[in-house]
PDB file of C-alpha atoms in Angstrom:
ATOM      1  CA  MET A   1       0.000   0.000   0.000  1.00 42.00           C
ATOM      2  CA  ALA A   2       1.452   3.355  -1.038  1.00 44.00           C
ATOM      3  CA  ALA A   3       1.900   6.061   1.548  1.00 45.00           C
ATOM      4  CA  GLU A   4      -0.776   8.707   1.404  1.00 46.00           C
ATOM      5  CA  ARG A   5       0.105  12.322   0.764  1.00 51.00           C
ATOM      6  CA  SER A   6      -0.504  14.781   3.547  1.00 53.00           C
ATOM      7  CA  SER A   7      -3.586  16.950   3.389  1.00 67.00           C
ATOM      8  CA  ALA A   8      -3.699  20.088   1.314  1.00 75.00           C
ATOM      9  CA  PRO A   9      -1.499  22.943   2.439  1.00 82.00           C
ATOM     10  CA  ALA A  10      -3.161  25.933   4.017  1.00 92.00           C
ATOM     11  CA  ILE A  11      -3.290  28.950   1.718  1.00 92.00           C
ATOM     12  CA  THR A  12      -4.663  32.104   3.327  1.00 94.00           C
ATOM     13  CA  VAL A  13      -4.791  35.570   1.793  1.00 94.00           C
ATOM     14  CA  ARG A  14      -5.783  38.717   3.608  1.00 93.00           C
ATOM     15  CA  ALA A  15      -5.656  42.444   3.084  1.00 91.00           C
ATOM     16  CA  THR A  16      -3.659  44.108   5.836  1.00 87.00           C
ATOM     17  CA  GLY A  17      -4.483  47.739   5.134  1.00 82.00           C
ATOM     18  CA  GLY A  18      -3.971  50.148   2.305  1.00 82.00           C
ATOM     19  CA  ARG A  19      -2.563  48.386  -0.728  1.00 91.00           C
ATOM     20  CA  ARG A  20      -0.834  45.709   1.319  1.00 94.00           C
ATOM     21  CA  ALA A  21      -1.728  42.010   1.352  1.00 95.00           C
ATOM     22  CA  GLU A  22      -0.416  38.941   3.112  1.00 96.00           C
ATOM     23  CA  LEU A  23      -0.183  35.433   1.702  1.00 96.00           C
ATOM     24  CA  ILE A  24       0.194  32.825   4.430  1.00 97.00           C
ATOM     25  CA  LEU A  25       1.276  29.356   3.364  1.00 97.00           C
ATOM     26  CA  ALA A  26       1.557  26.296   5.573  1.00 97.00           C
ATOM     27  CA  GLY A  27       2.318  22.631   5.037  1.00 96.00           C
ATOM     28  CA  ASP A  28       3.823  20.901   2.036  1.00 96.00           C
ATOM     29  CA  VAL A  29       3.179  23.100  -1.019  1.00 96.00           C
ATOM     30  CA  ARG A  30       3.357  20.740  -4.013  1.00 95.00           C
ATOM     31  CA  ALA A  31       2.342  20.708  -7.678  1.00 93.00           C
ATOM     32  CA  GLU A  32      -1.027  19.062  -6.992  1.00 93.00           C
ATOM     33  CA  PHE A  33      -2.026  22.335  -5.286  1.00 93.00           C
ATOM     34  CA  LEU A  34      -0.586  24.568  -8.007  1.00 95.00           C
ATOM     35  CA  ARG A  35      -3.944  25.565  -9.507  1.00 95.00           C
ATOM     36  CA  GLU A  36      -5.267  26.724  -6.146  1.00 95.00           C
ATOM     37  CA  LEU A  37      -2.084  28.695  -5.483  1.00 95.00           C
ATOM     38  CA  GLU A  38      -2.195  30.351  -8.919  1.00 96.00           C
ATOM     39  CA  LYS A  39      -5.867  31.183  -8.429  1.00 95.00           C
ATOM     40  CA  ARG A  40      -5.126  32.915  -5.116  1.00 95.00           C
ATOM     41  CA  LEU A  41      -2.110  34.759  -6.542  1.00 94.00           C
ATOM     42  CA  GLY A  42      -4.197  36.217  -9.372  1.00 93.00           C
ATOM     43  CA  ALA A  43      -7.191  37.307  -7.289  1.00 93.00           C
ATOM     44  CA  PRO A  44      -7.777  40.273  -4.970  1.00 92.00           C
ATOM     45  CA  PRO A  45      -6.440  41.325  -2.565  1.00 92.00           C
ATOM     46  CA  LEU A  46      -3.052  40.097  -3.882  1.00 91.00           C
ATOM     47  CA  SER A  47      -3.697  41.186  -7.460  1.00 89.00           C
ATOM     48  CA  GLU A  48      -4.445  44.721  -6.244  1.00 89.00           C
ATOM     49  CA  ALA A  49      -1.683  45.075  -3.646  1.00 92.00           C
ATOM     50  CA  ASP A  50       1.460  47.152  -4.011  1.00 92.00           C
ATOM     51  CA  GLU A  51       3.118  45.310  -1.143  1.00 95.00           C
ATOM     52  CA  TRP A  52       3.050  41.562  -0.595  1.00 94.00           C
ATOM     53  CA  ILE A  53       4.149  39.779   2.523  1.00 96.00           C
ATOM     54  CA  VAL A  54       4.484  36.016   2.057  1.00 97.00           C
ATOM     55  CA  ASP A  55       4.607  34.223   5.398  1.00 97.00           C
ATOM     56  CA  MET A  56       6.247  30.831   4.892  1.00 98.00           C
ATOM     57  CA  SER A  57       7.099  30.091   8.531  1.00 97.00           C
ATOM     58  CA  GLU A  58       4.820  27.032   8.546  1.00 97.00           C
ATOM     59  CA  VAL A  59       5.832  25.678   5.116  1.00 97.00           C
ATOM     60  CA  THR A  60       7.503  22.283   5.447  1.00 96.00           C
ATOM     61  CA  GLY A  61       8.390  22.022   1.761  1.00 97.00           C
ATOM     62  CA  ILE A  62       7.727  23.627  -1.620  1.00 97.00           C
ATOM     63  CA  ASP A  63       8.403  22.262  -5.065  1.00 96.00           C
ATOM     64  CA  LEU A  64       9.820  24.187  -8.005  1.00 97.00           C
ATOM     65  CA  ALA A  65       6.461  24.446  -9.792  1.00 97.00           C
ATOM     66  CA  CYS A  66       4.906  26.327  -6.867  1.00 97.00           C
ATOM     67  CA  ALA A  67       8.026  28.425  -6.296  1.00 97.00           C
ATOM     68  CA  TYR A  68       7.985  29.344  -9.982  1.00 97.00           C
ATOM     69  CA  ALA A  69       4.274  30.298  -9.704  1.00 97.00           C
ATOM     70  CA  LEU A  70       5.238  32.761  -6.965  1.00 96.00           C
ATOM     71  CA  LEU A  71       7.968  34.155  -9.220  1.00 96.00           C
ATOM     72  CA  GLN A  72       5.613  34.561 -12.172  1.00 96.00           C
ATOM     73  CA  ALA A  73       3.020  36.337 -10.024  1.00 94.00           C
ATOM     74  CA  ALA A  74       5.702  38.645  -8.624  1.00 92.00           C
ATOM     75  CA  GLU A  75       6.952  39.486 -12.110  1.00 92.00           C
ATOM     76  CA  ARG A  76       3.445  40.454 -13.270  1.00 90.00           C
ATOM     77  CA  ARG A  77       3.213  43.124 -10.579  1.00 87.00           C
ATOM     78  CA  PRO A  78       4.200  46.769 -11.148  1.00 83.00           C
ATOM     79  CA  GLU A  79       7.919  47.484 -10.858  1.00 83.00           C
ATOM     80  CA  THR A  80       7.314  49.652  -7.786  1.00 86.00           C
ATOM     81  CA  ALA A  81       5.564  46.831  -5.908  1.00 88.00           C
ATOM     82  CA  THR A  82       7.456  45.051  -3.145  1.00 93.00           C
ATOM     83  CA  LEU A  83       7.528  41.405  -2.151  1.00 95.00           C
ATOM     84  CA  THR A  84       8.858  40.121   1.148  1.00 97.00           C
ATOM     85  CA  VAL A  85       9.160  36.431   2.010  1.00 97.00           C
ATOM     86  CA  ARG A  86       9.284  35.802   5.754  1.00 97.00           C
ATOM     87  CA  GLY A  87      10.140  32.805   7.869  1.00 97.00           C
ATOM     88  CA  ALA A  88      11.031  30.281   5.175  1.00 97.00           C
ATOM     89  CA  ARG A  89      13.129  27.338   6.330  1.00 97.00           C
ATOM     90  CA  HIS A  90      16.544  26.830   4.770  1.00 97.00           C
ATOM     91  CA  ALA A  91      15.376  24.094   2.369  1.00 96.00           C
ATOM     92  CA  VAL A  92      12.382  26.197   1.296  1.00 98.00           C
ATOM     93  CA  GLN A  93      14.629  29.237   0.742  1.00 97.00           C
ATOM     94  CA  ARG A  94      16.925  27.100  -1.396  1.00 97.00           C
ATOM     95  CA  THR A  95      14.007  26.073  -3.631  1.00 97.00           C
ATOM     96  CA  LEU A  96      12.835  29.681  -3.892  1.00 98.00           C
ATOM     97  CA  ARG A  97      16.356  30.718  -4.933  1.00 97.00           C
ATOM     98  CA  HIS A  98      16.485  27.932  -7.540  1.00 97.00           C
ATOM     99  CA  ALA A  99      13.273  29.334  -9.023  1.00 97.00           C
ATOM    100  CA  GLY A 100      14.794  32.843  -9.059  1.00 97.00           C
ATOM    101  CA  LEU A 101      12.463  34.405  -6.513  1.00 96.00           C
ATOM    102  CA  ASP A 102      15.355  35.988  -4.625  1.00 95.00           C
ATOM    103  CA  ALA A 103      15.877  38.280  -7.632  1.00 94.00           C
ATOM    104  CA  VAL A 104      12.497  39.964  -7.105  1.00 94.00           C
ATOM    105  CA  ALA A 105      11.855  39.485  -3.379  1.00 95.00           C
ATOM    106  CA  VAL A 106      13.388  40.368  -0.055  1.00 95.00           C
ATOM    107  CA  MET A 107      14.017  37.158   1.889  1.00 95.00           C
ATOM    108  CA  GLU A 108      13.701  37.555   5.671  1.00 95.00           C
ATOM    109  CA  LYS A 109      14.227  34.919   8.334  1.00 85.00           C
TER     110      LYS A 109
END
């Protein structure tokens, strides 16, 4: 019997005032959840925000497809918009760097 995958990761989006929004991810963010992640990235309040905070303190893992989705969403935003990734574990940061997200985001511990 094959091991079952863990349940879906938590993906929460909230406006935090003005043109600022927070994306909170938790769990194992894998390709089978890519559509849901892309849907959230393209919808308000993220699509309307000038400042994104991505809280990854509860992310146990992320694959390149999902990291690349974050990069693509960040690149679609206006040049003046800011993106900050907070709390990502070392292995998660490494995947984000492999996708190129560190070129468009501030990475905080």
